[in-house]
JSON list of C-alpha atoms in Angstrom, two decimals:
[
{"chain": "A", "resi": 1, "resn": "MET", "atom": "CA", "xyz": [109.04, 124.77, 80.52]},
{"chain": "A", "resi": 2, "resn": "ALA", "atom": "CA", "xyz": [109.25, 125.11, 84.29]},
{"chain": "A", "resi": 3, "resn": "LEU", "atom": "CA", "xyz": [111.55, 122.88, 86.29]},
{"chain": "A", "resi": 4, "resn": "ARG", "atom": "CA", "xyz": [110.11, 121.59, 89.52]},
{"chain": "A", "resi": 5, "resn": "ILE", "atom": "CA", "xyz": [112.41, 120.22, 92.19]},
{"chain": "A", "resi": 6, "resn": "GLU", "atom": "CA", "xyz": [111.00, 118.39, 95.18]},
{"chain": "A", "resi": 7, "resn": "VAL", "atom": "CA", "xyz": [113.03, 118.23, 98.38]},
{"chain": "A", "resi": 8, "resn": "SER", "atom": "CA", "xyz": [112.50, 116.52, 101.69]},
{"chain": "A", "resi": 9, "resn": "PRO", "atom": "CA", "xyz": [111.93, 118.57, 104.85]},
{"chain": "A", "resi": 10, "resn": "GLU", "atom": "CA", "xyz": [115.52, 117.82, 105.91]},
{"chain": "A", "resi": 11, "resn": "GLU", "atom": "CA", "xyz": [116.86, 119.04, 102.58]},
{"chain": "A", "resi": 12, "resn": "LEU", "atom": "CA", "xyz": [114.74, 122.18, 102.87]},
{"chain": "A", "resi": 13, "resn": "ASP", "atom": "CA", "xyz": [116.22, 122.89, 106.30]},
{"chain": "A", "resi": 14, "resn": "GLU", "atom": "CA", "xyz": [119.72, 122.42, 104.85]},
{"chain": "A", "resi": 15, "resn": "ILE", "atom": "CA", "xyz": [118.89, 124.82, 102.00]},
{"chain": "A", "resi": 16, "resn": "ARG", "atom": "CA", "xyz": [117.64, 127.41, 104.49]},
{"chain": "A", "resi": 17, "resn": "ARG", "atom": "CA", "xyz": [120.79, 127.07, 106.61]},
{"chain": "A", "resi": 18, "resn": "ARG", "atom": "CA", "xyz": [123.01, 127.45, 103.55]},
{"chain": "A", "resi": 19, "resn": "LYS", "atom": "CA", "xyz": [120.89, 130.14, 101.86]},
{"chain": "A", "resi": 20, "resn": "LYS", "atom": "CA", "xyz": [123.68, 132.75, 101.48]},
{"chain": "A", "resi": 21, "resn": "GLU", "atom": "CA", "xyz": [126.12, 130.15, 100.15]},
{"chain": "A", "resi": 22, "resn": "ILE", "atom": "CA", "xyz": [123.53, 128.91, 97.67]},
{"chain": "A", "resi": 23, "resn": "GLU", "atom": "CA", "xyz": [122.64, 132.45, 96.55]},
{"chain": "A", "resi": 24, "resn": "ALA", "atom": "CA", "xyz": [126.34, 133.18, 95.97]},
{"chain": "A", "resi": 25, "resn": "ARG", "atom": "CA", "xyz": [126.66, 130.00, 93.94]},
{"chain": "A", "resi": 26, "resn": "PHE", "atom": "CA", "xyz": [123.71, 131.01, 91.76]},
{"chain": "A", "resi": 27, "resn": "ARG", "atom": "CA", "xyz": [125.42, 134.34, 91.05]},
{"chain": "A", "resi": 28, "resn": "ASP", "atom": "CA", "xyz": [128.40, 132.40, 89.78]},
{"chain": "A", "resi": 29, "resn": "ILE", "atom": "CA", "xyz": [127.67, 130.93, 86.31]},
{"chain": "A", "resi": 30, "resn": "GLU", "atom": "CA", "xyz": [130.12, 128.05, 86.73]},
{"chain": "A", "resi": 31, "resn": "GLY", "atom": "CA", "xyz": [128.70, 127.30, 90.14]},
{"chain": "A", "resi": 32, "resn": "LEU", "atom": "CA", "xyz": [125.22, 127.39, 88.68]},
{"chain": "A", "resi": 33, "resn": "GLU", "atom": "CA", "xyz": [126.25, 124.95, 85.96]},
{"chain": "A", "resi": 34, "resn": "ARG", "atom": "CA", "xyz": [127.76, 122.62, 88.56]},
{"chain": "A", "resi": 35, "resn": "THR", "atom": "CA", "xyz": [124.60, 122.86, 90.64]},
{"chain": "A", "resi": 36, "resn": "LEU", "atom": "CA", "xyz": [122.38, 122.14, 87.66]},
{"chain": "A", "resi": 37, "resn": "LYS", "atom": "CA", "xyz": [124.56, 119.19, 86.62]},
{"chain": "A", "resi": 38, "resn": "ALA", "atom": "CA", "xyz": [124.43, 117.83, 90.18]},
{"chain": "A", "resi": 39, "resn": "LEU", "atom": "CA", "xyz": [120.65, 118.23, 90.28]},
{"chain": "A", "resi": 40, "resn": "ARG", "atom": "CA", "xyz": [120.29, 116.60, 86.87]},
{"chain": "A", "resi": 41, "resn": "LEU", "atom": "CA", "xyz": [122.49, 113.69, 87.95]},
{"chain": "A", "resi": 42, "resn": "ARG", "atom": "CA", "xyz": [120.40, 113.29, 91.11]},
{"chain": "A", "resi": 43, "resn": "LEU", "atom": "CA", "xyz": [117.19, 113.33, 89.07]},
{"chain": "A", "resi": 44, "resn": "LEU", "atom": "CA", "xyz": [118.59, 110.76, 86.62]},
{"chain": "A", "resi": 45, "resn": "ARG", "atom": "CA", "xyz": [119.69, 108.50, 89.47]},
{"chain": "A", "resi": 46, "resn": "GLU", "atom": "CA", "xyz": [116.23, 108.68, 91.03]},
{"chain": "A", "resi": 47, "resn": "ARG", "atom": "CA", "xyz": [114.59, 107.90, 87.69]},
{"chain": "A", "resi": 48, "resn": "LYS", "atom": "CA", "xyz": [117.00, 105.02, 87.13]},
{"chain": "A", "resi": 49, "resn": "GLY", "atom": "CA", "xyz": [116.16, 103.64, 90.58]},
{"chain": "A", "resi": 50, "resn": "ARG", "atom": "CA", "xyz": [112.43, 103.83, 89.90]},
{"chain": "A", "resi": 51, "resn": "LEU", "atom": "CA", "xyz": [112.86, 102.23, 86.48]},
{"chain": "A", "resi": 52, "resn": "GLU", "atom": "CA", "xyz": [115.01, 99.43, 87.90]},
{"chain": "A", "resi": 53, "resn": "LYS", "atom": "CA", "xyz": [112.40, 98.77, 90.58]},
{"chain": "A", "resi": 54, "resn": "LYS", "atom": "CA", "xyz": [109.62, 98.70, 87.97]},
{"chain": "A", "resi": 55, "resn": "LEU", "atom": "CA", "xyz": [111.69, 96.39, 85.75]},
{"chain": "A", "resi": 56, "resn": "ASN", "atom": "CA", "xyz": [112.25, 94.00, 88.66]},
{"chain": "A", "resi": 57, "resn": "GLU", "atom": "CA", "xyz": [108.53, 93.98, 89.39]},
{"chain": "A", "resi": 58, "resn": "MET", "atom": "CA", "xyz": [107.73, 93.28, 85.74]},
{"chain": "A", "resi": 59, "resn": "GLU", "atom": "CA", "xyz": [110.31, 90.48, 85.58]},
{"chain": "A", "resi": 60, "resn": "ASN", "atom": "CA", "xyz": [108.81, 88.90, 88.70]},
{"chain": "A", "resi": 61, "resn": "HIS", "atom": "CA", "xyz": [105.29, 89.14, 87.25]},
{"chain": "A", "resi": 62, "resn": "TYR", "atom": "CA", "xyz": [106.51, 87.63, 83.99]},
{"chain": "A", "resi": 63, "resn": "ARG", "atom": "CA", "xyz": [108.15, 84.72, 85.84]},
{"chain": "A", "resi": 64, "resn": "GLU", "atom": "CA", "xyz": [104.93, 84.15, 87.77]},
{"chain": "A", "resi": 65, "resn": "LEU", "atom": "CA", "xyz": [102.92, 84.15, 84.53]},
{"chain": "A", "resi": 66, "resn": "VAL", "atom": "CA", "xyz": [105.30, 81.67, 82.90]},
{"chain": "A", "resi": 67, "resn": "GLU", "atom": "CA", "xyz": [105.08, 79.40, 85.96]},
{"chain": "A", "resi": 68, "resn": "PHE", "atom": "CA", "xyz": [101.29, 79.68, 85.92]},
{"chain": "A", "resi": 69, "resn": "GLU", "atom": "CA", "xyz": [101.18, 78.84, 82.21]},
{"chain": "A", "resi": 70, "resn": "GLU", "atom": "CA", "xyz": [103.40, 75.79, 82.73]},
{"chain": "A", "resi": 71, "resn": "LYS", "atom": "CA", "xyz": [101.26, 74.60, 85.63]},
{"chain": "A", "resi": 72, "resn": "ALA", "atom": "CA", "xyz": [98.11, 75.13, 83.58]},
{"chain": "A", "resi": 73, "resn": "LYS", "atom": "CA", "xyz": [99.57, 73.01, 80.75]},
{"chain": "A", "resi": 74, "resn": "MET", "atom": "CA", "xyz": [100.47, 70.24, 83.19]},
{"chain": "A", "resi": 75, "resn": "ASP", "atom": "CA", "xyz": [97.02, 70.41, 84.79]},
{"chain": "A", "resi": 76, "resn": "ARG", "atom": "CA", "xyz": [95.40, 70.24, 81.34]},
{"chain": "A", "resi": 77, "resn": "GLU", "atom": "CA", "xyz": [97.47, 67.18, 80.42]},
{"chain": "A", "resi": 78, "resn": "PHE", "atom": "CA", "xyz": [96.58, 65.55, 83.73]},
{"chain": "A", "resi": 79, "resn": "MET", "atom": "CA", "xyz": [92.88, 66.19, 83.16]},
{"chain": "A", "resi": 80, "resn": "LEU", "atom": "CA", "xyz": [93.01, 64.89, 79.57]},
{"chain": "A", "resi": 81, "resn": "ASN", "atom": "CA", "xyz": [94.75, 61.71, 80.75]},
{"chain": "A", "resi": 82, "resn": "LEU", "atom": "CA", "xyz": [92.23, 61.28, 83.55]},
{"chain": "A", "resi": 83, "resn": "ARG", "atom": "CA", "xyz": [89.39, 61.77, 81.09]},
{"chain": "A", "resi": 84, "resn": "ARG", "atom": "CA", "xyz": [90.90, 59.10, 78.77]},
{"chain": "A", "resi": 85, "resn": "GLU", "atom": "CA", "xyz": [91.27, 56.68, 81.69]},
{"chain": "A", "resi": 86, "resn": "LEU", "atom": "CA", "xyz": [87.70, 57.26, 82.82]},
{"chain": "A", "resi": 87, "resn": "SER", "atom": "CA", "xyz": [86.41, 56.86, 79.30]},
{"chain": "A", "resi": 88, "resn": "LEU", "atom": "CA", "xyz": [88.32, 53.57, 78.94]},
{"chain": "A", "resi": 89, "resn": "GLU", "atom": "CA", "xyz": [87.02, 52.36, 82.32]},
{"chain": "A", "resi": 90, "resn": "ASN", "atom": "CA", "xyz": [83.45, 53.26, 81.37]},
{"chain": "A", "resi": 91, "resn": "ARG", "atom": "CA", "xyz": [83.78, 51.41, 78.04]},
{"chain": "A", "resi": 92, "resn": "GLU", "atom": "CA", "xyz": [85.15, 48.34, 79.83]},
{"chain": "A", "resi": 93, "resn": "LEU", "atom": "CA", "xyz": [82.33, 48.45, 82.39]},
{"chain": "A", "resi": 94, "resn": "ARG", "atom": "CA", "xyz": [79.67, 48.80, 79.66]},
{"chain": "A", "resi": 95, "resn": "GLU", "atom": "CA", "xyz": [81.17, 45.84, 77.81]},
{"chain": "A", "resi": 96, "resn": "ARG", "atom": "CA", "xyz": [81.18, 43.73, 80.98]},
{"chain": "A", "resi": 97, "resn": "LEU", "atom": "CA", "xyz": [77.63, 44.70, 81.83]},
{"chain": "A", "resi": 98, "resn": "GLY", "atom": "CA", "xyz": [76.43, 44.26, 78.28]},
{"chain": "A", "resi": 99, "resn": "GLY", "atom": "CA", "xyz": [78.37, 41.01, 77.80]},
{"chain": "A", "resi": 100, "resn": "GLY", "atom": "CA", "xyz": [77.04, 39.50, 81.03]},
{"chain": "A", "resi": 101, "resn": "ARG", "atom": "CA", "xyz": [73.36, 39.77, 80.03]}
]
């Protein structure tokens, strides 16, 4: 399994400037372990940040869906009540028109 590390142009310039220091560190096993741990920690922090952002987005979408569902229920109740009122009004009008003949 190959490990791929992406760096920004600024980080690449820094790596180039510190090339000899970095090469010396890679020759040193303990230095290599420290470097790998630092890179792993950086990768985990980036993943955590992306996951937190995604979680926040999902929580916001969920809240919006819950609000939409509540509004839809209220709208449905309003429409059912309006329908009942209209039905009652129509019945009363038919009775008045039919009773007046």
